[in-house]
Coordinates of N, CA and C and ligand atoms in Angstrom, one line a residue:
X290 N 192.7 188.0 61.3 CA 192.0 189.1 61.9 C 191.8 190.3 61.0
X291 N 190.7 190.5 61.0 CA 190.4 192.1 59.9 C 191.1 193.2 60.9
X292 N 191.1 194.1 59.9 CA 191.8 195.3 60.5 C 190.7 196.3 61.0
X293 N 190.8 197.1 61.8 CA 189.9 198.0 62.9 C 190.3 199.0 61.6
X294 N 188.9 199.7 61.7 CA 188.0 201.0 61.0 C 188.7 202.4 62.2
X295 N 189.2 202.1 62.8 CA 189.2 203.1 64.6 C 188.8 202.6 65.5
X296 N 188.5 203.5 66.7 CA 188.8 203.0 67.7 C 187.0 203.1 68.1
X297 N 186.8 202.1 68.8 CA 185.8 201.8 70.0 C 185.6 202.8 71.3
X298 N 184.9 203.6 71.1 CA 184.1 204.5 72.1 C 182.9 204.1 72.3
X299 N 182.6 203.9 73.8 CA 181.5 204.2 74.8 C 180.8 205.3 75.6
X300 N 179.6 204.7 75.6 CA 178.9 206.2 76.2 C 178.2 205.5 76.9
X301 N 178.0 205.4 78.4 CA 177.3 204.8 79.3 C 176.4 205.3 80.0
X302 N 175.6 205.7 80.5 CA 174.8 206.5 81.6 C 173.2 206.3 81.5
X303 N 172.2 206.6 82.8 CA 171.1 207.0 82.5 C 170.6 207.5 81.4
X304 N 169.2 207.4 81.7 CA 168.4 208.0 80.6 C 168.4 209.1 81.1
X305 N 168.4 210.2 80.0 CA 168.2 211.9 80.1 C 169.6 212.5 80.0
X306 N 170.7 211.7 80.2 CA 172.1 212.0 80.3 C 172.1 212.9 79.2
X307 N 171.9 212.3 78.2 CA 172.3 213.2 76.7 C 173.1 212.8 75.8
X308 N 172.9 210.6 76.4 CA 174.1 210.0 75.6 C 173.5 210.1 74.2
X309 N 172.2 210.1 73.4 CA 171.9 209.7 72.7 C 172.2 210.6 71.8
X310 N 171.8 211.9 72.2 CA 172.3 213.1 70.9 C 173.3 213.4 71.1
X311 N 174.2 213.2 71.9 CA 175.7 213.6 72.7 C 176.8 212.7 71.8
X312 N 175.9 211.2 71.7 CA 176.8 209.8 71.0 C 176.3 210.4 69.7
X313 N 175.5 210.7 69.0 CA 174.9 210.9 67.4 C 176.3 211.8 67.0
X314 N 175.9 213.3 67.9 CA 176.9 214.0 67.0 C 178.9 213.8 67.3
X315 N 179.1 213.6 68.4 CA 180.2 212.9 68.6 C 180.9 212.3 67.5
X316 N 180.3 211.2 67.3 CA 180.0 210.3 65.9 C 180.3 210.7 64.6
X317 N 179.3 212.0 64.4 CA 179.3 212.9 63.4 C 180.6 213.5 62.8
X318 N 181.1 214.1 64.6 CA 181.9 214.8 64.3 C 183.4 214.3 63.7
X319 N 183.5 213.6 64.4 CA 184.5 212.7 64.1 C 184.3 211.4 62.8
X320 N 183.2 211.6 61.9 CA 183.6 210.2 61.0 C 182.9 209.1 61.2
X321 N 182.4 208.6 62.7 CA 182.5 207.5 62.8 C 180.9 207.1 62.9
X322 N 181.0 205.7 63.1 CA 179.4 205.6 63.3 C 179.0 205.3 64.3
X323 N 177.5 205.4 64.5 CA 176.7 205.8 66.1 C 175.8 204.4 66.2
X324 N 176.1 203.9 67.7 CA 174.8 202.5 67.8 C 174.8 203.1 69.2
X325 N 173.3 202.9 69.2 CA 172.3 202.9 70.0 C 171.5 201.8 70.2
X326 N 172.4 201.2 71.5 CA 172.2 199.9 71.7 C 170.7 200.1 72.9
X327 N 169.9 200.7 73.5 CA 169.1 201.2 73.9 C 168.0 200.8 73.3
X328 N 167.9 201.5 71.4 CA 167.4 201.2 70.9 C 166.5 199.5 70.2
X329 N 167.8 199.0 71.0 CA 167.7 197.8 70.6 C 167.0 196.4 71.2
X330 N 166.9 197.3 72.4 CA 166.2 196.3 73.7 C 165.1 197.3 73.7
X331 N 164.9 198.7 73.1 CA 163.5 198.8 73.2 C 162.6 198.0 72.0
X332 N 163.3 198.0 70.5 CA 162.9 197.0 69.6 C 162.2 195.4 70.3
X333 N 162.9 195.0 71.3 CA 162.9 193.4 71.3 C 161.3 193.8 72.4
X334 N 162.0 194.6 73.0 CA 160.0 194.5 73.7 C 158.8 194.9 73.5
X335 N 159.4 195.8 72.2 CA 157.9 196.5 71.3 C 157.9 194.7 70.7
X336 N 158.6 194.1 69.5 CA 158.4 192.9 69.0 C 157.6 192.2 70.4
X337 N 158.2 191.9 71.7 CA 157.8 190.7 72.5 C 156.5 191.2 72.6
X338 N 155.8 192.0 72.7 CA 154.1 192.7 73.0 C 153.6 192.1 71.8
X339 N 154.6 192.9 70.7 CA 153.0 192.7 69.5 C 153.1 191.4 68.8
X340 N 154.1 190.2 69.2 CA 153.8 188.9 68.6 C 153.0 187.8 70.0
X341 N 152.9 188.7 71.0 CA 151.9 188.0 72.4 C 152.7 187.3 73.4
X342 N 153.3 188.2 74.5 CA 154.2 188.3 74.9 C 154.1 186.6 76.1
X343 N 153.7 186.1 75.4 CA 153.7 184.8 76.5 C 154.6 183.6 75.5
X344 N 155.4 184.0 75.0 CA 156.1 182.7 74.4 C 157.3 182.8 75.4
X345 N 158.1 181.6 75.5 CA 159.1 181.4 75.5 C 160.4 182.1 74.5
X346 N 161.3 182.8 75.9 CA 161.8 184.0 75.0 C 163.1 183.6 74.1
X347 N 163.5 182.6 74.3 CA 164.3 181.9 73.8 C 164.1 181.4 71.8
X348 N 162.9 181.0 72.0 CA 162.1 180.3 70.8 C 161.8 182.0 69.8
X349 N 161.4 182.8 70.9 CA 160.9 184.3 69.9 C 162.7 184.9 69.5
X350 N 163.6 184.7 70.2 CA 164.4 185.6 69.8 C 165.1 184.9 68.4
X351 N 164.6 184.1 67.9 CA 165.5 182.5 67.5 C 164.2 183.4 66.0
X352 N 163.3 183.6 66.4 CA 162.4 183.9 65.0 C 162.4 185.1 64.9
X353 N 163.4 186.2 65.7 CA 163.0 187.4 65.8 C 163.5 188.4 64.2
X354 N 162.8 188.8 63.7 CA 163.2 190.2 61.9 C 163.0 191.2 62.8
X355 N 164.0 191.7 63.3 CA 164.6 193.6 63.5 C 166.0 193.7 62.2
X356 N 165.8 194.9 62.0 CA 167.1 195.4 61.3 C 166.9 196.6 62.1
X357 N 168.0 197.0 62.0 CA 169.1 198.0 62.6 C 169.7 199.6 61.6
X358 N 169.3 200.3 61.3 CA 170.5 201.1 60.5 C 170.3 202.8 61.7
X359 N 171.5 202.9 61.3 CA 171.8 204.1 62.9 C 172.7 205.0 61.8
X360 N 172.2 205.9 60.8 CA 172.8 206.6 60.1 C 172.4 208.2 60.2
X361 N 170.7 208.1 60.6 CA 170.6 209.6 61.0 C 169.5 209.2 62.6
X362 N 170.1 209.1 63.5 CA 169.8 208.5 64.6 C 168.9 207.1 64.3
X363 N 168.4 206.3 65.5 CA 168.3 204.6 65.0 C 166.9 204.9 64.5
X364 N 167.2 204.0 63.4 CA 166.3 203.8 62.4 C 165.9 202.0 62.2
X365 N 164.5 201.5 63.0 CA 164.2 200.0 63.6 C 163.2 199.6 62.9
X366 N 163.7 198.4 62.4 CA 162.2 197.6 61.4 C 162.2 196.4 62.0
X367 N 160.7 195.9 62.4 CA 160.4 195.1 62.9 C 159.3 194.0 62.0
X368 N 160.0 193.0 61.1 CA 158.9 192.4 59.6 C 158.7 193.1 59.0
X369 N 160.1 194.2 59.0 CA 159.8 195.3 57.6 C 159.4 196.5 58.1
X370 N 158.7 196.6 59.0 CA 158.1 198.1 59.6 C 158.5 198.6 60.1
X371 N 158.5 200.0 59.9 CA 159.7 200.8 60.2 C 159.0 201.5 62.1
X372 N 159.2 200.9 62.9 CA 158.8 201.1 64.6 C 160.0 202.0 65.3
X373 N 160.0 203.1 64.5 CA 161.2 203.9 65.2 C 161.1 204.9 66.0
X374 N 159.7 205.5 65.7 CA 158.8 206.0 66.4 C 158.6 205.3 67.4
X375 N 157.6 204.2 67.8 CA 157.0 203.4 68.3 C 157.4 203.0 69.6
X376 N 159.0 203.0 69.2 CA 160.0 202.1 70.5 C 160.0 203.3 71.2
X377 N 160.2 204.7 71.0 CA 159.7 205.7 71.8 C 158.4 206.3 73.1
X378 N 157.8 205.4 73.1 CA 157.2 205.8 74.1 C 157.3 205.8 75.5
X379 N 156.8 205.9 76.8 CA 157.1 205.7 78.0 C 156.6 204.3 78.1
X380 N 155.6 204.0 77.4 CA 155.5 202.3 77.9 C 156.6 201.6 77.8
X381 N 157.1 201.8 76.3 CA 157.9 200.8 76.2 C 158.7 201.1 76.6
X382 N 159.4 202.1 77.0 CA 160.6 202.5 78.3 C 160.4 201.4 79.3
X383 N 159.4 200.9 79.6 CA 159.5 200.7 80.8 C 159.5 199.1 80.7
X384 N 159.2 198.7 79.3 CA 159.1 197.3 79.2 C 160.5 197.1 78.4
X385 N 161.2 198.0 78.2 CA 162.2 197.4 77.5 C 163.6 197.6 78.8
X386 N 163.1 198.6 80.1 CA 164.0 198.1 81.2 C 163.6 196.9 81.8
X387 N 162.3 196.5 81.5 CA 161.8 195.1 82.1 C 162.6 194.3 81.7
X388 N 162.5 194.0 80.3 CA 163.1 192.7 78.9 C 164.5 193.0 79.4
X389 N 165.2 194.4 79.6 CA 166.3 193.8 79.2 C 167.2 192.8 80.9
X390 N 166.5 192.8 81.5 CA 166.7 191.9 82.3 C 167.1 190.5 82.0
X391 N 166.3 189.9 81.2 CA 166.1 188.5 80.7 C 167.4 188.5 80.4
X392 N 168.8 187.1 80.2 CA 169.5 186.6 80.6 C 170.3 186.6 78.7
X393 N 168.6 186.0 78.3 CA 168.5 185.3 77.1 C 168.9 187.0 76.1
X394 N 167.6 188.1 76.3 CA 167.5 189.0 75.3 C 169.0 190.2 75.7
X395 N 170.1 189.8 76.9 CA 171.0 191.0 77.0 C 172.2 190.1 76.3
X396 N 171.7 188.5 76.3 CA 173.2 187.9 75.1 C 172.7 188.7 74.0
X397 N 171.7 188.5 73.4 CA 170.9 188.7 72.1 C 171.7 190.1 71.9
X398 N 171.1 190.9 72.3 CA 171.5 192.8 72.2 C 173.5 192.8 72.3
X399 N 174.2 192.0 73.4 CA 175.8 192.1 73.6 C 175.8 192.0 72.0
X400 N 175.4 190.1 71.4 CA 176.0 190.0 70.5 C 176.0 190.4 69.0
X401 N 174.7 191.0 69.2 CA 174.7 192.3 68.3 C 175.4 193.3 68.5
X402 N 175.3 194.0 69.2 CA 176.5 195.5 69.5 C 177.5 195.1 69.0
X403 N 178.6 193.6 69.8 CA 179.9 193.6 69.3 C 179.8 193.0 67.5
X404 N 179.0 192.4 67.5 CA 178.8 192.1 65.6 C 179.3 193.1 65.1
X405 N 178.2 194.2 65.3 CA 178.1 195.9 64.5 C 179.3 196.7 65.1
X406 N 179.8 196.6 65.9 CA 181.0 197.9 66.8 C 182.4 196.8 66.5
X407 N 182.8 195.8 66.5 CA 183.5 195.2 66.6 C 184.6 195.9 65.2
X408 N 184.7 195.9 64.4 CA 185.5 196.5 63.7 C 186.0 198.2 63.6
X409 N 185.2 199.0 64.8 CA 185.9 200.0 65.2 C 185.4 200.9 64.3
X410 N 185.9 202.6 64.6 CA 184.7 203.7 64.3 C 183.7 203.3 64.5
X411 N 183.6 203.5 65.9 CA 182.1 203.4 66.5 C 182.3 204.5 67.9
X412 N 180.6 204.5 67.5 CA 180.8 205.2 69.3 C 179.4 204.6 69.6
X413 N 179.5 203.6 70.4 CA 178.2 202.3 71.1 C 177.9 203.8 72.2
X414 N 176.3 203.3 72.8 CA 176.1 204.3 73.6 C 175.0 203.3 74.5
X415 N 174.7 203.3 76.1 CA 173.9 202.4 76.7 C 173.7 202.6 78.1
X416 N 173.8 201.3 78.2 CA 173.9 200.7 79.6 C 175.3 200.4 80.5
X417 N 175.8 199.8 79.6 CA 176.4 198.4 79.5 C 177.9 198.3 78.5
X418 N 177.8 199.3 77.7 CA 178.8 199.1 76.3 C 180.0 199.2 77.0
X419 N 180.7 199.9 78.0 CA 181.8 200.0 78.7 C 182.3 199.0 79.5
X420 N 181.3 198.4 80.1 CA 181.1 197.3 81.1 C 181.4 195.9 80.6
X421 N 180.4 195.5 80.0 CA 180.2 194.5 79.1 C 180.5 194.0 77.9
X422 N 179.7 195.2 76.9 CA 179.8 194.3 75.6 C 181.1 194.9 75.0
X423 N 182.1 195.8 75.5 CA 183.2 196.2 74.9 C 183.9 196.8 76.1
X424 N 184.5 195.5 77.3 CA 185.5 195.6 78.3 C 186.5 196.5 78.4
X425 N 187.0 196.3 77.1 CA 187.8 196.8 76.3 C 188.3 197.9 75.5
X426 N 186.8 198.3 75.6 CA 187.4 199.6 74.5 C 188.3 200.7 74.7
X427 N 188.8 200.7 73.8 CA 189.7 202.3 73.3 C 189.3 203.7 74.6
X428 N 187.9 204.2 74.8 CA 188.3 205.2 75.3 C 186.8 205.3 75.8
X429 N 186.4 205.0 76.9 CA 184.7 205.0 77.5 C 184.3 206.5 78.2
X430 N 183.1 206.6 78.5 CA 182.6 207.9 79.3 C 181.2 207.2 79.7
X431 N 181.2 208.1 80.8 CA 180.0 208.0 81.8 C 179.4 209.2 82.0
X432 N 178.4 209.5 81.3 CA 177.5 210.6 81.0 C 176.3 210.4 82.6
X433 N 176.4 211.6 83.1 CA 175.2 211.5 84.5 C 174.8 213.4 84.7
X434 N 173.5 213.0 84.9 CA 172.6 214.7 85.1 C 171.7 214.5 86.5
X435 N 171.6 215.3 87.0 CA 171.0 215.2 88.2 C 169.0 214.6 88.2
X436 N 168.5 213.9 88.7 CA 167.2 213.6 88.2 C 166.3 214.4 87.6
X437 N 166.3 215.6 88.5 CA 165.1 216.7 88.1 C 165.6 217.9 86.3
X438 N 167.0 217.4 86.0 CA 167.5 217.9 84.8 C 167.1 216.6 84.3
X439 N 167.2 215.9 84.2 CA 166.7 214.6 83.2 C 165.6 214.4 83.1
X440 N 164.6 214.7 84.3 CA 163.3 214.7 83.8 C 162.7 215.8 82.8
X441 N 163.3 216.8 83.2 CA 163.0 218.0 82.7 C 162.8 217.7 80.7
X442 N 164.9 217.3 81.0 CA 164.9 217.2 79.3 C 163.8 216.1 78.8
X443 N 163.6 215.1 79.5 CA 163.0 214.1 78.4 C 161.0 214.9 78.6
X444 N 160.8 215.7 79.2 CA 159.3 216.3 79.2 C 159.3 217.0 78.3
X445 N 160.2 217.4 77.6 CA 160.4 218.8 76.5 C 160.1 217.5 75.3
X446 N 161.3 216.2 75.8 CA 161.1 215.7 74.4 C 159.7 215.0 74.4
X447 N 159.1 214.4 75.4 CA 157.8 213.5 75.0 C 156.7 214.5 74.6
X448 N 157.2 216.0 74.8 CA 156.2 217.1 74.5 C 156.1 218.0 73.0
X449 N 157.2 217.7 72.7 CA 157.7 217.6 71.1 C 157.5 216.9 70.2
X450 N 156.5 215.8 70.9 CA 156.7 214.3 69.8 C 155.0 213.6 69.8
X451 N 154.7 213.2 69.2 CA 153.2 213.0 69.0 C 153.1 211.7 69.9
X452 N 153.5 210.9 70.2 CA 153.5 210.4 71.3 C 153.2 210.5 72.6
X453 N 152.6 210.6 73.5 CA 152.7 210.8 75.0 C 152.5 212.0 75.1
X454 N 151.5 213.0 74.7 CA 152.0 214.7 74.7 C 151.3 215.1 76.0
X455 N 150.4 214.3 76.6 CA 149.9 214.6 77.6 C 150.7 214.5 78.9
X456 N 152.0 213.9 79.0 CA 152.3 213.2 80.2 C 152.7 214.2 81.1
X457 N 152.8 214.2 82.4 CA 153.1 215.2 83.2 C 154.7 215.1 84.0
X458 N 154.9 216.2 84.3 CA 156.5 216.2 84.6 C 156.7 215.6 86.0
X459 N 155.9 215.1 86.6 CA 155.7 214.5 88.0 C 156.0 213.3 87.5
X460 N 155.0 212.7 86.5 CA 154.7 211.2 86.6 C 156.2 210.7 85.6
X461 N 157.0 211.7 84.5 CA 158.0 210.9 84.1 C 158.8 211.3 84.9
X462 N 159.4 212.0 86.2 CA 160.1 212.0 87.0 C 160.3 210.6 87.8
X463 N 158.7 210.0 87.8 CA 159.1 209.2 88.8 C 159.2 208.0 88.2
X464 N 158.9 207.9 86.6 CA 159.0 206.9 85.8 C 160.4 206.6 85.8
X465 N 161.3 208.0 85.4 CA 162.7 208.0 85.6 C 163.3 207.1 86.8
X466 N 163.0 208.0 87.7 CA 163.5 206.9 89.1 C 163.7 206.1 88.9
X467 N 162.4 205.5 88.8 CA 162.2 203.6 88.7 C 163.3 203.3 88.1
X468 N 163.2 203.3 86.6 CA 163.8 203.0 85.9 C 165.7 203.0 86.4
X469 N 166.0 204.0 86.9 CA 167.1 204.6 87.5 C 167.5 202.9 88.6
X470 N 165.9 203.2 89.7 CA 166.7 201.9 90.5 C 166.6 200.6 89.7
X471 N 165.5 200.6 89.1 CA 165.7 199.6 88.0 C 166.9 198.5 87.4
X472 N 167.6 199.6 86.5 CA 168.6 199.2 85.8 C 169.8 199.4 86.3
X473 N 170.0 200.1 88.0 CA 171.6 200.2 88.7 C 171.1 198.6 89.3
X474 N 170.1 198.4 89.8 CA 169.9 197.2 90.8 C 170.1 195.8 89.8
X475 N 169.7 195.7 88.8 CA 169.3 194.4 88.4 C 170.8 193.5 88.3
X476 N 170.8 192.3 88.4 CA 171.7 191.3 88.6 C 172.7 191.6 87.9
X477 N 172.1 192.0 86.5 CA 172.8 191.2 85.3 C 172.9 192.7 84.5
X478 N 174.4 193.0 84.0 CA 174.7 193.9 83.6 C 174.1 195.3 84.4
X479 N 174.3 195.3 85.7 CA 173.6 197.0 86.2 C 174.4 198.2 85.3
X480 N 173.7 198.8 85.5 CA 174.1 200.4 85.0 C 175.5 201.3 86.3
X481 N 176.4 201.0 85.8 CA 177.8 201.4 86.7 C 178.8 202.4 85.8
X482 N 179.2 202.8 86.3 CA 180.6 203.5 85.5 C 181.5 202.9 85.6
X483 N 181.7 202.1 84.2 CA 182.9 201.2 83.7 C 184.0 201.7 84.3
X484 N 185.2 201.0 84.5 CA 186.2 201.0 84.4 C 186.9 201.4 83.9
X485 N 187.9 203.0 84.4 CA 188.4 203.3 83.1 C 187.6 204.7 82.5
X486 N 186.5 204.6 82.9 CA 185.1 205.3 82.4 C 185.8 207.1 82.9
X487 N 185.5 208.0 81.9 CA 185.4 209.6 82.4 C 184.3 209.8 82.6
X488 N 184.0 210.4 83.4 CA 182.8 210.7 84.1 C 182.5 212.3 83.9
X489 N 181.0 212.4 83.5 CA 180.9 213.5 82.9 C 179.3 214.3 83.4
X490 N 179.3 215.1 84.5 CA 178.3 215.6 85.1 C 177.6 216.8 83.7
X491 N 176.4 216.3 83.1 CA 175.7 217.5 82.0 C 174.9 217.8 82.7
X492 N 174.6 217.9 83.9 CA 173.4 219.2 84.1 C 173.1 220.3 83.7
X493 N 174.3 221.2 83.6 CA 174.7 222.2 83.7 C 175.1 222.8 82.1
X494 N 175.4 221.4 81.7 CA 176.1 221.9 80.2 C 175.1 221.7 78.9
X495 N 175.3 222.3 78.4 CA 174.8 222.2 76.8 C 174.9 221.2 75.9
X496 N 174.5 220.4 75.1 CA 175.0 219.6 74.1 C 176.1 219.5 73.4
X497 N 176.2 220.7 72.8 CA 177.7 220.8 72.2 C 179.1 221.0 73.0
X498 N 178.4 221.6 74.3 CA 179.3 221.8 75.1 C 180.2 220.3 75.6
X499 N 179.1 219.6 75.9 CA 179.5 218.2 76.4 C 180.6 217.6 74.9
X500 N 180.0 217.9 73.7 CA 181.1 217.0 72.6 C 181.8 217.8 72.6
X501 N 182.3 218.8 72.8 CA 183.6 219.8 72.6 C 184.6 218.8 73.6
X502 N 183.8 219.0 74.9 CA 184.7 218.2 76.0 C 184.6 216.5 75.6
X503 N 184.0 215.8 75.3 CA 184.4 214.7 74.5 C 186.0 214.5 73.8
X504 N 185.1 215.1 72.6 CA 186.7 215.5 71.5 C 187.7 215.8 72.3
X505 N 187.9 216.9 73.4 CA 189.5 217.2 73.7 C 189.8 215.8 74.5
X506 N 188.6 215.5 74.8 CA 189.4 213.9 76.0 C 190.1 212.9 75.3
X507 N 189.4 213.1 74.3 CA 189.5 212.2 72.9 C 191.1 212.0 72.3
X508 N 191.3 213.5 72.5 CA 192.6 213.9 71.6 C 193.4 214.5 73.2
X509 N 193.5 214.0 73.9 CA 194.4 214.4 75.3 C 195.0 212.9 76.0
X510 N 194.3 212.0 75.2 CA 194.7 210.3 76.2 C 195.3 209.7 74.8
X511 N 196.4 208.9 74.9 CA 196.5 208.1 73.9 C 195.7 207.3 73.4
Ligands
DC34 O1 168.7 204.2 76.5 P1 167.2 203.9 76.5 O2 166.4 204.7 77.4 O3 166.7 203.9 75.1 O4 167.2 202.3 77.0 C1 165.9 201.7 77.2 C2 166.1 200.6 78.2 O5 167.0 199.5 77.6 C3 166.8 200.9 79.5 O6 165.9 201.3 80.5 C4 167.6 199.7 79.9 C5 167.8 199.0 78.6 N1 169.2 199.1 78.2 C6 170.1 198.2 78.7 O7 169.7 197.4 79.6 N2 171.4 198.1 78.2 C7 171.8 199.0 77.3 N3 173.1 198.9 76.9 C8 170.9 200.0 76.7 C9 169.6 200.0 77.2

């Protein structure tokens, strides 16, 4: 058995929660490194579109070139191309809550995460990382914001970003939703607050505010 780097941290919740800059500096702050496993099922359904999404997903995942590096937030090459940008949009939001349904592409993404997280100093951030791909871990949280603060934040970001600048705060509200019943309903891995899981309402709070309260939970539980 190799020896653990630290300990295994999770960050579970919706989109808009604030796991993604919440899990980056967290990470930061403490040393360790940051996977954004999110990123990774949005990767597999930018790839499933642009290789012609009628194959058999079994045979594509078996041929699939993504690399992975998550050193200054995720950074995704897809046959070398750097689509880090790309996986960013509302489409593929929406196709990558589609894909990650499939049976075949949420082994694919588990057994990546635990590959990359498995030796510890990590803080995984998702769906699922508390739940699923790390039962187990050391010390999980459940990040949740009320809908109309989550829509809010991610309208500032699609409006910030050369992507999507037009979209309206009605239509990702309700994109949100979906997605919301989406990924609590689906069979296979729903979106739940693990077990174990601290539960952490950011409506209200700030960014930093939220890793301050991280860190003490951090250092208050053995
Ligand atoms: O966190 P995100 O918005 O980048 O995730 C995009 C989609 O990927 C999300 O709608 C559902 C899926 N996902 C998942 O099923 N399990 C995860 N651990 C992370 C993301």
């Amino acid at each position: 058995m190799s020896s653990r780097k630290g300990l295994i941290i999770t960050i579970d919740g919706p989109s808009g929660a604030g796991k993604s800059t919440v899990a980056r500096k967290l990470a930061e702050r403490i040393g360790y490194r940051y996977l954004d496993s999110g990123a990774m099922y949005r990767a597999v359904a930018y790839a499933y579109r642009a290789t012609g999404d009628q194959q058999e997903i079994g045979r594509f995942l078996g041929n699939l070139d993504l690399s992975f590096s998550f050193d200054e937030g995720a950074k995704v090459c897809f046959n070398g191309e750097d689509i880090s940008t790309s996986i960013r949009s509302s489409e593929i939001s929406l196709a990558a809550s589609r894909i990650s349904q499939d049976p075949k592409v949420r082994e694919y993404c588990t057994q990546l995460q635990r590959r990359l997280g498995e030796e510890g100093g990590v803080v995984l951030e998702g769906r699922d990382t508390g739940s699923v791909v790390f039962p187990h871990a050391d010390r999980k949280f459940f990040l949740d914001a009320n809908v109309a603060e989550r829509a809010r934040r991610r309208h500032v970001e699609v409006t910030a970003s050369e992507t999507g600048s037009d979209e309206s705060f009605s239509k990702i509200q309700a994109e949100i939703e979906k997605r919301d019943r989406d990924d609590s309903s689906r069979s296979l891995a729903p979106l739940i607050k693990p077990e174990g899981a601290v539960y952490v309402d950011t409506t209200e709070k700030g960014i930093d505010e939220v890793v301050d309260l991280l860190v003490k939970a951090l250092g208050e539980r053995p």
